[in-house]
Coordinates of C-alpha atoms and ligand atoms in Angstrom, one line a residue:
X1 CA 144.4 109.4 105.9
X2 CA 142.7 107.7 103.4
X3 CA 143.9 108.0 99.7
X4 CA 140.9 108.8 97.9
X5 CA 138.2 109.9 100.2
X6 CA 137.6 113.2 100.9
X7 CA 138.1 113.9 104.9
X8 CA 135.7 115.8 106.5
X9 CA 134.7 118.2 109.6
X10 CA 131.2 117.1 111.6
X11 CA 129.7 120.1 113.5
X12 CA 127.9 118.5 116.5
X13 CA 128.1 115.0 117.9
X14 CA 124.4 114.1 118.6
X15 CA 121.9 111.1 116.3
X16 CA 121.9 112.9 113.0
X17 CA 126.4 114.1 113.8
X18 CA 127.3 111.2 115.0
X19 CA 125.7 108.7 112.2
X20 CA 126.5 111.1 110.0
X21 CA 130.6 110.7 111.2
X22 CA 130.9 107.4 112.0
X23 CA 128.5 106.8 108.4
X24 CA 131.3 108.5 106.5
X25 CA 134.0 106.8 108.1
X26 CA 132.8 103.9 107.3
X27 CA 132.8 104.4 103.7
X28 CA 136.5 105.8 103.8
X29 CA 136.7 109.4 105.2
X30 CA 139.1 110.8 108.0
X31 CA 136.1 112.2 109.8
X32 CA 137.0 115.0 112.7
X33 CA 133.9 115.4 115.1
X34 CA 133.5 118.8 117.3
X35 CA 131.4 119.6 119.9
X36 CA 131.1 122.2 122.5
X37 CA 130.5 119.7 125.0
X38 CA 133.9 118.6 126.4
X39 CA 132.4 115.9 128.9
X40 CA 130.7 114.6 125.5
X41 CA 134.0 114.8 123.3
X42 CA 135.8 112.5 126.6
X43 CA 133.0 109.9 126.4
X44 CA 133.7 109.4 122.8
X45 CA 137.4 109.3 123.4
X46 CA 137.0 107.1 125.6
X47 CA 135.3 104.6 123.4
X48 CA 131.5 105.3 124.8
X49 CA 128.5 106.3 123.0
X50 CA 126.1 108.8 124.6
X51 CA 123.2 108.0 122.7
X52 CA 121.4 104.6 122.0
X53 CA 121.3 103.9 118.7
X54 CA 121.5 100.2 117.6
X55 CA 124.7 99.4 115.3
X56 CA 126.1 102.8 116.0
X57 CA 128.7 101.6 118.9
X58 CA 130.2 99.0 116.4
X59 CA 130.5 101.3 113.6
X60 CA 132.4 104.0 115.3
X61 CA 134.3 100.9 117.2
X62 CA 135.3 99.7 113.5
X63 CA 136.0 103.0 112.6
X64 CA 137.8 104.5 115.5
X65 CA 141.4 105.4 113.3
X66 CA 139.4 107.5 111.2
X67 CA 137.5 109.1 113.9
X68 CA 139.2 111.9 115.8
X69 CA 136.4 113.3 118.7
X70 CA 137.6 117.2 119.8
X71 CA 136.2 120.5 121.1
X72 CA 138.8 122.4 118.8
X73 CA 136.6 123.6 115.7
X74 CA 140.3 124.8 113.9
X75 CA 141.6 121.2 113.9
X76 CA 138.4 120.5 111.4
X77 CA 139.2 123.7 109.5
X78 CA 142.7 122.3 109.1
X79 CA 142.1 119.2 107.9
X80 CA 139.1 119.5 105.8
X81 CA 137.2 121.8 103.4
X82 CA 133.7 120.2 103.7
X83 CA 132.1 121.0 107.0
X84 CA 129.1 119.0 107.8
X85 CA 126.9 121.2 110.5
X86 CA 124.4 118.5 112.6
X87 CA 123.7 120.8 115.7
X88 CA 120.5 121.3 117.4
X89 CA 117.3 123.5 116.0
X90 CA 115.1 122.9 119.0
X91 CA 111.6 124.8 118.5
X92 CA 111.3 128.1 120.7
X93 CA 108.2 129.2 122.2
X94 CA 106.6 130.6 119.1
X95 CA 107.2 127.6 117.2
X96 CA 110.0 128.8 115.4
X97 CA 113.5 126.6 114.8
X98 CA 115.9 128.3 117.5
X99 CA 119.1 128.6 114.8
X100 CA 121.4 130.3 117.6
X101 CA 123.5 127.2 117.6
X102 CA 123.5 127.0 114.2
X103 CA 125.0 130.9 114.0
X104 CA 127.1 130.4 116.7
X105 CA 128.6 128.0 113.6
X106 CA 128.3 130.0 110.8
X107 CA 130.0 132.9 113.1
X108 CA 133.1 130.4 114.4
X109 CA 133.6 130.1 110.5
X110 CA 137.3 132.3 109.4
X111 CA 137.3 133.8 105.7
X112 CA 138.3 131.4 103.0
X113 CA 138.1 130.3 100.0
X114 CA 138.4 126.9 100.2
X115 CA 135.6 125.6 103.0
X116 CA 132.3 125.1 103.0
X117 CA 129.3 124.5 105.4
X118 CA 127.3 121.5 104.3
X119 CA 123.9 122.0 106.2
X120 CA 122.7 118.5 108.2
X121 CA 120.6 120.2 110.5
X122 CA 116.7 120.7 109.5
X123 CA 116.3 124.4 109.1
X124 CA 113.7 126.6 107.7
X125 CA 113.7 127.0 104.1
X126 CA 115.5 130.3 103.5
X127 CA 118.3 129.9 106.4
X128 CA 120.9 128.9 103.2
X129 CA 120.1 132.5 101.6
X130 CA 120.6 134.0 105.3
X131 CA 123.6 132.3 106.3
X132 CA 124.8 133.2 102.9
X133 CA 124.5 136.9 103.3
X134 CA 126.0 136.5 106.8
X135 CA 129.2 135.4 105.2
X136 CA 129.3 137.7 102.8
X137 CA 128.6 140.6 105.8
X138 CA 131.6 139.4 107.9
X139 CA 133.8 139.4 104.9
X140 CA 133.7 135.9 104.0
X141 CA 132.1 135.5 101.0
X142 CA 134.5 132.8 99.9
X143 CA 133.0 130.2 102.1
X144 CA 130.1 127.7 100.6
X145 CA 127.2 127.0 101.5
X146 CA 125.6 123.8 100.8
X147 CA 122.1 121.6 101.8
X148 CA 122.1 118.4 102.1
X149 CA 119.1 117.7 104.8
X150 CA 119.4 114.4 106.8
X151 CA 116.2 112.0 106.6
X152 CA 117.2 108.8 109.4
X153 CA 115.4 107.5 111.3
X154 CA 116.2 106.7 115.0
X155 CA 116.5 102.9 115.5
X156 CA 117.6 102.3 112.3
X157 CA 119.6 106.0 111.4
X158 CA 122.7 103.3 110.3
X159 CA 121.1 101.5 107.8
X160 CA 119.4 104.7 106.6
X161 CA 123.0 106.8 106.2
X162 CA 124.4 103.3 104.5
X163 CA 121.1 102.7 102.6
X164 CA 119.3 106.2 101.9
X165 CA 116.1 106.4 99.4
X166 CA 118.0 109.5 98.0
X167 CA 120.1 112.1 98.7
X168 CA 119.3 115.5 98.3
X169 CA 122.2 118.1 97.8
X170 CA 121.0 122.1 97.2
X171 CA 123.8 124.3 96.3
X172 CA 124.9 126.9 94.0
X173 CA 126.1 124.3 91.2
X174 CA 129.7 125.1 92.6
X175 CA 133.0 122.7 93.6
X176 CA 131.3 122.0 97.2
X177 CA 127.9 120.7 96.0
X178 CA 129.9 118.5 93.5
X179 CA 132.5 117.2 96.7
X180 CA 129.3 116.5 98.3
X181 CA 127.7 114.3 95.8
X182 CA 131.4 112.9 95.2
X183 CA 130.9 111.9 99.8
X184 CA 127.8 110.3 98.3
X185 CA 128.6 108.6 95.1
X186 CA 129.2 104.7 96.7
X187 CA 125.7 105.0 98.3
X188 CA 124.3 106.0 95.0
X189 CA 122.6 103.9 92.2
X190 CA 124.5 103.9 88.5
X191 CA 121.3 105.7 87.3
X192 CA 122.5 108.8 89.0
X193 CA 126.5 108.8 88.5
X194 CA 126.7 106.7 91.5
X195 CA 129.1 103.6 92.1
X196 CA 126.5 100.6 92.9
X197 CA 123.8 98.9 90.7
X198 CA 120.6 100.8 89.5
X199 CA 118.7 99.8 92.6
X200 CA 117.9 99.9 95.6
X201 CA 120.6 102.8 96.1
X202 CA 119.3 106.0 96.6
X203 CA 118.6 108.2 94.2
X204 CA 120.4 111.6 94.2
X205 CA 118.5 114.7 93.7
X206 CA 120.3 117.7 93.2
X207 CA 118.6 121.4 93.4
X208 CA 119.1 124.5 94.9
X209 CA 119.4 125.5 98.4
X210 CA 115.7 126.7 99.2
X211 CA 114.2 123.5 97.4
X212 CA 116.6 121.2 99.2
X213 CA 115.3 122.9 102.4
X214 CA 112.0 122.6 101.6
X215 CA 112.2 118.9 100.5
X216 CA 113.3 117.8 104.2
X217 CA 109.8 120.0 105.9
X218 CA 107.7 118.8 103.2
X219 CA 108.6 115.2 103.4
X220 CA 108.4 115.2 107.8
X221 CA 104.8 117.2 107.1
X222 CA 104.1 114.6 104.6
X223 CA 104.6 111.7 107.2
X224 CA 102.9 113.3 110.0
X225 CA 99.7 114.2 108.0
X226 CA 99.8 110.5 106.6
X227 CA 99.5 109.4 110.8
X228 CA 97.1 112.2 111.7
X229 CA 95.2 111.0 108.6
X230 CA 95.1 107.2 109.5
X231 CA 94.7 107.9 113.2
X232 CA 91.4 110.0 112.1
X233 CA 89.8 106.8 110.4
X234 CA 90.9 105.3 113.4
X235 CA 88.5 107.2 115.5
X236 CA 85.8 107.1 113.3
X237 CA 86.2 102.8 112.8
X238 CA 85.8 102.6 116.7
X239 CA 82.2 104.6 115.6
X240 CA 81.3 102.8 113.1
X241 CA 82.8 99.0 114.0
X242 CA 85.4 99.1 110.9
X243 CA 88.7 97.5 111.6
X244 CA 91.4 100.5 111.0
X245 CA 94.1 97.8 110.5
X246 CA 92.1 96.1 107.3
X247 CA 91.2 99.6 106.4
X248 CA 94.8 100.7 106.2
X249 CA 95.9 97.2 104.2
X250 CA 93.3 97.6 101.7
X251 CA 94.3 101.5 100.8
X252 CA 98.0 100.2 101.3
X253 CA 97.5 98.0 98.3
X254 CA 96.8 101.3 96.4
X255 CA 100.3 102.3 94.9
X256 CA 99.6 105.6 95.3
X257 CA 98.7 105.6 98.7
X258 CA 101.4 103.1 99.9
X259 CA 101.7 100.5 103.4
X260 CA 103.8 102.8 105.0
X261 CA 102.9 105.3 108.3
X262 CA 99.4 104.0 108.4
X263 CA 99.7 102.6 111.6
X264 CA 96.9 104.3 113.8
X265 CA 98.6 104.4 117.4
X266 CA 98.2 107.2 119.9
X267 CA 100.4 110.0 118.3
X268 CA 103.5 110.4 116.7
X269 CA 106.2 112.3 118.9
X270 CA 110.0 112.8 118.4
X271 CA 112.5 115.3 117.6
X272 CA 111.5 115.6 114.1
X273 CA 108.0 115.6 113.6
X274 CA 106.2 118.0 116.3
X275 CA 109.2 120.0 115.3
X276 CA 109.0 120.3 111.8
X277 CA 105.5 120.3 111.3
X278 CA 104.6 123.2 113.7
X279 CA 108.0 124.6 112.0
X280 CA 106.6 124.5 108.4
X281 CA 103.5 126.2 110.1
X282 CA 105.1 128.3 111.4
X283 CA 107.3 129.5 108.4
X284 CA 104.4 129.7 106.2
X285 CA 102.9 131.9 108.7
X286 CA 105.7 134.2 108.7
X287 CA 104.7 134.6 104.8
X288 CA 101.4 135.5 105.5
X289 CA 100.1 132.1 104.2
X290 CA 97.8 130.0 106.5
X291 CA 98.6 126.4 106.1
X292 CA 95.7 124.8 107.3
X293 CA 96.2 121.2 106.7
X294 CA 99.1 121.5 109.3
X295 CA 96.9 122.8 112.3
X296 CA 94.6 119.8 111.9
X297 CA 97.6 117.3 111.9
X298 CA 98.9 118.9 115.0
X299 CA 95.9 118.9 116.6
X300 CA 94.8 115.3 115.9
X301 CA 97.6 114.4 117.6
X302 CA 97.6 116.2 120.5
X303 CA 93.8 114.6 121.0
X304 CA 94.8 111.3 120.3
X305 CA 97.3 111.0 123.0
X306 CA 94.7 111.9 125.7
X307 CA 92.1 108.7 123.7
X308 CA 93.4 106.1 126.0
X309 CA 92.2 108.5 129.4
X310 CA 88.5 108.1 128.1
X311 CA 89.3 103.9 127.0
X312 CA 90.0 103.7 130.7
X313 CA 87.7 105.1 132.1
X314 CA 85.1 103.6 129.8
X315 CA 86.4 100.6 131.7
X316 CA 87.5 101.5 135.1
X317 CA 84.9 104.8 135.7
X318 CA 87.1 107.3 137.8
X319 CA 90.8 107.2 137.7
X320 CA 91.4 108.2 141.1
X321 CA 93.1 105.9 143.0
X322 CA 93.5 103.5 140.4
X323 CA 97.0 102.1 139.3
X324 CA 97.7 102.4 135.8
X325 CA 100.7 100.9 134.3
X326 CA 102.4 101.9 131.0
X327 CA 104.7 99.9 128.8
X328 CA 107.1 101.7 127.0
X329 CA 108.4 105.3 127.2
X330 CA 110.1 106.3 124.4
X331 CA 108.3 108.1 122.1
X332 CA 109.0 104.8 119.6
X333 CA 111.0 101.7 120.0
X334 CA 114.6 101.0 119.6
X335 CA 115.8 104.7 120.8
X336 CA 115.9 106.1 124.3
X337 CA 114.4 109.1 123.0
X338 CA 112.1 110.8 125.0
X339 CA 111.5 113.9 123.0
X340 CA 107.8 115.0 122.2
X341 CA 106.7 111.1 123.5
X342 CA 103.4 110.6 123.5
X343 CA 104.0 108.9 127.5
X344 CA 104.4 112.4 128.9
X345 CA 101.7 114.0 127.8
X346 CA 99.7 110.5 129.1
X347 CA 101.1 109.8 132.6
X348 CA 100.7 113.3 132.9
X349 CA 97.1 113.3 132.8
X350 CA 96.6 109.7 134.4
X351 CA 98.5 111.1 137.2
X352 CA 95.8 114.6 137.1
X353 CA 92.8 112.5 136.8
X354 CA 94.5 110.7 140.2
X355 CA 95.6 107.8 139.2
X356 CA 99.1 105.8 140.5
X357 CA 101.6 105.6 137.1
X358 CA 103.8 102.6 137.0
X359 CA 106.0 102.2 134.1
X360 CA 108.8 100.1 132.4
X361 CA 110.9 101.2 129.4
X362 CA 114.0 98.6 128.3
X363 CA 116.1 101.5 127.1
X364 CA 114.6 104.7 128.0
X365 CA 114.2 105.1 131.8
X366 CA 117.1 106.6 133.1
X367 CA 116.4 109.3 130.4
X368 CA 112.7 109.0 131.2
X369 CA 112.7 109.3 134.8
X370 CA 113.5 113.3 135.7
X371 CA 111.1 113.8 133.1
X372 CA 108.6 111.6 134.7
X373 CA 108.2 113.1 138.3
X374 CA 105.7 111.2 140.7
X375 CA 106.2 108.2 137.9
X376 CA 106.9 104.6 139.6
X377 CA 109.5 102.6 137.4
X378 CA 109.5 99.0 137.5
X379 CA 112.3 96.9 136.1
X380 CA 110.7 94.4 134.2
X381 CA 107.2 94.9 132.3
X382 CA 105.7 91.7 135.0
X383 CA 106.8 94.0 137.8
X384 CA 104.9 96.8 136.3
X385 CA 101.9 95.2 136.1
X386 CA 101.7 93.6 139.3
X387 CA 98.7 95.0 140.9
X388 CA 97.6 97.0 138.3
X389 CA 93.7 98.1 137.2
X390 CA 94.9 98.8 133.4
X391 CA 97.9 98.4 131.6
X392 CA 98.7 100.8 128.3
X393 CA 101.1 99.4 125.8
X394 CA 102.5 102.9 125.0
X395 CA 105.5 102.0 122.3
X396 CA 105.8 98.6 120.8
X397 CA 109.5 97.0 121.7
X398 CA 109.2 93.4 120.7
X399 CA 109.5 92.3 124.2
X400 CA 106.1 93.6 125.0
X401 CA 104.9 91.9 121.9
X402 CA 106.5 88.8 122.9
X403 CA 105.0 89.0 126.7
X404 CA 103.0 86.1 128.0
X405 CA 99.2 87.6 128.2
X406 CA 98.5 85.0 131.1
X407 CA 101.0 85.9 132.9
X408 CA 100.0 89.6 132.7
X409 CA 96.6 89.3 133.6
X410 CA 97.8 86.9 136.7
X411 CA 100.0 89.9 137.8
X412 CA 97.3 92.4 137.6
X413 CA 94.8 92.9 139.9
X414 CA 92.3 94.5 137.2
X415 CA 92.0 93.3 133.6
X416 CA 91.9 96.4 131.2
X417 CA 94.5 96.5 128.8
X418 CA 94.8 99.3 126.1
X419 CA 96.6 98.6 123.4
X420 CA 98.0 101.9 122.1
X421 CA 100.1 100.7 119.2
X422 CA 97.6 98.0 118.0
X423 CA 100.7 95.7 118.8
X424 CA 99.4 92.6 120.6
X425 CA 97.2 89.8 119.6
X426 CA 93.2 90.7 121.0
X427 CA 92.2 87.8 120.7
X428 CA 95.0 86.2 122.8
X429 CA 94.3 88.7 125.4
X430 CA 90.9 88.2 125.5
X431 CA 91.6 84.5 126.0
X432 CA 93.4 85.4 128.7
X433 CA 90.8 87.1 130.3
X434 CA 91.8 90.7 130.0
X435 CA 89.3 93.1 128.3
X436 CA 91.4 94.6 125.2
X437 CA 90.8 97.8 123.6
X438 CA 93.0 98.6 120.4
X439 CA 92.9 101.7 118.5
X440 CA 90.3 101.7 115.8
X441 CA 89.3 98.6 116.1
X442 CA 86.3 96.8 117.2
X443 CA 86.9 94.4 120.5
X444 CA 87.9 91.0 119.8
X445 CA 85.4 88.1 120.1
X446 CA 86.3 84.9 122.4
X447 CA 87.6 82.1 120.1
X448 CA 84.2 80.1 119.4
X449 CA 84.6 77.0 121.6
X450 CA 85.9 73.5 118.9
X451 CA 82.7 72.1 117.3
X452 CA 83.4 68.3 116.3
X453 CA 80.0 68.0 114.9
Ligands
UDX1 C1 111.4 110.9 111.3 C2 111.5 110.7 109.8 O1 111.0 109.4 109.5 C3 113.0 110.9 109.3 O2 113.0 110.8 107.9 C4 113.5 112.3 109.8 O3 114.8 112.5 109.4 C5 113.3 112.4 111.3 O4 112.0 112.2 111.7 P1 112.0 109.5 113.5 O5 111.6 110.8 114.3 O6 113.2 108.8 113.9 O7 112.2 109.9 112.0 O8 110.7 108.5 113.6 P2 109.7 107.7 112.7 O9 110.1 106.3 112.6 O10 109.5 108.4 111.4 O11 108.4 107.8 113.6 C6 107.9 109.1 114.1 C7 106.7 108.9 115.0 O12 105.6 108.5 114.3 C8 106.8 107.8 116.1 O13 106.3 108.4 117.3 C9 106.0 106.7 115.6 O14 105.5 105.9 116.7 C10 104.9 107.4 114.9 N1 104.3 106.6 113.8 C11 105.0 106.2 112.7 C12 102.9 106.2 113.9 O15 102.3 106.6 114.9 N2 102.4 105.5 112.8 C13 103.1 105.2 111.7 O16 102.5 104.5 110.9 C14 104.4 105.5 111.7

């Protein structure tokens, strides 16, 4: 055990647990993970990683003597006090989190004194104040109750845990909230009793339990309005023959406005965003208050994933019959997630319309494929579009940026190509031969022949 970090209990072993574990190892702690899944808990024993998540085998590799992997929620109790909870909060039908894995938590918990549940797991704002009363219901008053929301990102949830923007910790200003910060203090700037220099450590924000709840729905809603936003003056640039990628640079340079998540694409997806937006919604509903904003955000999205049916069939007329083949699965790159992607909601209605779906994912498609019935894969992105009328560039891995555009359009039998992520060079495809369509912007001209006048 390490001398002077803290050991803790993780609460689920999926992206946001198992960063979260092998994150705090890494800076020191004796981290015990549990999970009801025992085939799960004997993958990690056995050295293997069930998500994909780049840098996350080498950390827990590096970190395996602090890392103990068990279905045995007591062995936590007994070795720690702090009890981070990263299970899942799935939406349910009405659009509400699901928290019955969550309770099935708070209810394992025994009366003490001397533990606490440190809440990972995105949860509606006001689930702290319930969980609270639980415990005190069941006689266990004595147990803690902290929020500290997660905010990584998959691809790069590593470097986010080692390398947050800030840390937000709501609690009731008692000895867990300050262990917490204490977990926290080496990824901290000095600015906010942290260990390292002023910047670029994360700043720590510390609030009560309904704020900190709120921060982590507000900030997701934030995002996803700032994409439904961009992918809106997308649209209306493909009207109106502006460039949506100059647009969004000149508004970038705008400190207030920002560079960031103004990349007009075809639709955010993912286990947070969908989620937490219709969540917030949702919970505002509840209320009796109607949060408009959020409707239009979902609904922007939900239209722009079906904007590349009517770019193909601008080009190709009917679908029927035609073979369309998509690059990339997951619903971004660097993850195998396939949660929410904008690729099922699109091969499902290329294959309605009646057209053949070919696709290639580097990472995703064994997770892609039962969700992707009727769906052709192809092991390289060459072999997908061999024979193809259109190809779509559905998520931008840098192998499909780095593809050869002659080549493609030699493999094809058509010469439409869609570029859904405004990834690849137009005017490099259009040299090439294929007729490119990006997303808010205006097709690309052939390079004007060399003039040696
Ligand atoms: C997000 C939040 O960023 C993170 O803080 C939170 O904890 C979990 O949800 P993640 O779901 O991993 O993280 O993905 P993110 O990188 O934020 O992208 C979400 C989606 O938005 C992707 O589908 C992506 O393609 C899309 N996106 C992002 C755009 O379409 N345009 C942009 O400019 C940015």
């Amino acid at each position: 055990m390490s001398a002077e970090r803290e050991p803790i209990g993780v609460i689920g072993t999926g992206y946001v647990g198992l960063v979260t574990a092998a994150g705090f190892a890494e800076l020191g702690s004796d981290v015990v993970c549990v999970d009801i899944d025992a085939e799960k808990i004997a993958r990690l024993e056995r050295g293997e990683i069930p998500i994909y998540e780049p840098g996350l085998k080498e950390l827990v590799e590096k970190n395996r003597s602090r890392l103990t992997f068990t279905t045995d929620i007591s062995v936590a109790l007994e070795r720690a006090r702090l009890l981070f909870v990263a299970v899942g909060t799935p939406p349910t039908y009405s659009g509400d989190a699901d928290l019955s894995a969550v309770h099935a938590v708070v209810g394992a918990m025994p009366a003490s004194d001397s533990h606490a549940l440190i809440m990972k797991s995105t949860v509606p704002v006001g689930t702290g104040k319930v969980i609270k009363r639980v415990f005190e219901e069941q006689g266990k008053g004595g147990f803690r109750y902290v929020s500290c929301p997660e905010f990584l990102k998959e691809g790069t949830a590593v470097a986010d845990f080692l390398r947050p923007d800030r840390v937000v910790v709501g609690d009731d200003g008692d000895w867990a909230g300050d262990a917490v910060v204490d977990l926290y203090r080496p990824l901290l700037n000095s600015e906010h009793g942290g260990q390292g220099p002023a910047a670029p450590l994360g700043a720590l924000v510390r609030t009560d339990i309904a704020s900190a709840e709120m921060v982590k729905l507000a900030s997701n809603a934030f995002l996803a309005t700032k994409i439904s936003f961009i992918n809106e003056i997308a649209n209306v640039c493909e009207e109106t023959g502006a460039d949506v990628l100059e647009v969004a640079k000149g508004m970038g340079l705008d400190e207030r406005i920002g560079p960031k998540f103004l990349k007009a694409g075809i639709g955010f997806g993912g286990s947070c965003f969908p989620k937490d937006v219709t969540a917030l919604k949702q919970l505002a509903g509840n209320t009796g208050y109607h949060f408009q904003l959020l409707n239009a955000v979902v609904e922007v999205n939900e239209l722009q994933k079906r904007r590349v049916i009517g770019k193909l069939e601008k080009h190709l007329g009917t679908l029927v019959g035609k073979r369309i083949a998509l690059l990339g699965l997951a619903f971004k790159p660097n993850t195998d997630d396939m949660r929410e992607a904008s690729s099922l909601v699109l091969a499902a209605r290329l294959q309605a319309a009646g057209a053949t779906v070919v696709a290639h994912d580097p990472i995703s498609a064994d997770v892609a494929r039962p969700m992707l019935r009727g769906v052709d894969f192809a092991d390289d992105p060459i072999s997908a579009v061999r024979g193809a009328d259109a190809v779509v560039l559905v998520t931008e891995w840098q192998e499909f940026r780095d593809l050869d555009l002659v080549q493609v359009r030699e493999a094809m039998a058509g010469d439409v190509l869609v570029d859904g992520r405004n990834a690849l060079d137009g005017e490099a495809a259009v040299a090439a031969g294929l007729r490119y369509e990006g997303m808010g912007r205006p097709a690309p001209q052939p390079a004007p022949a060399k003039s040696h006048a």
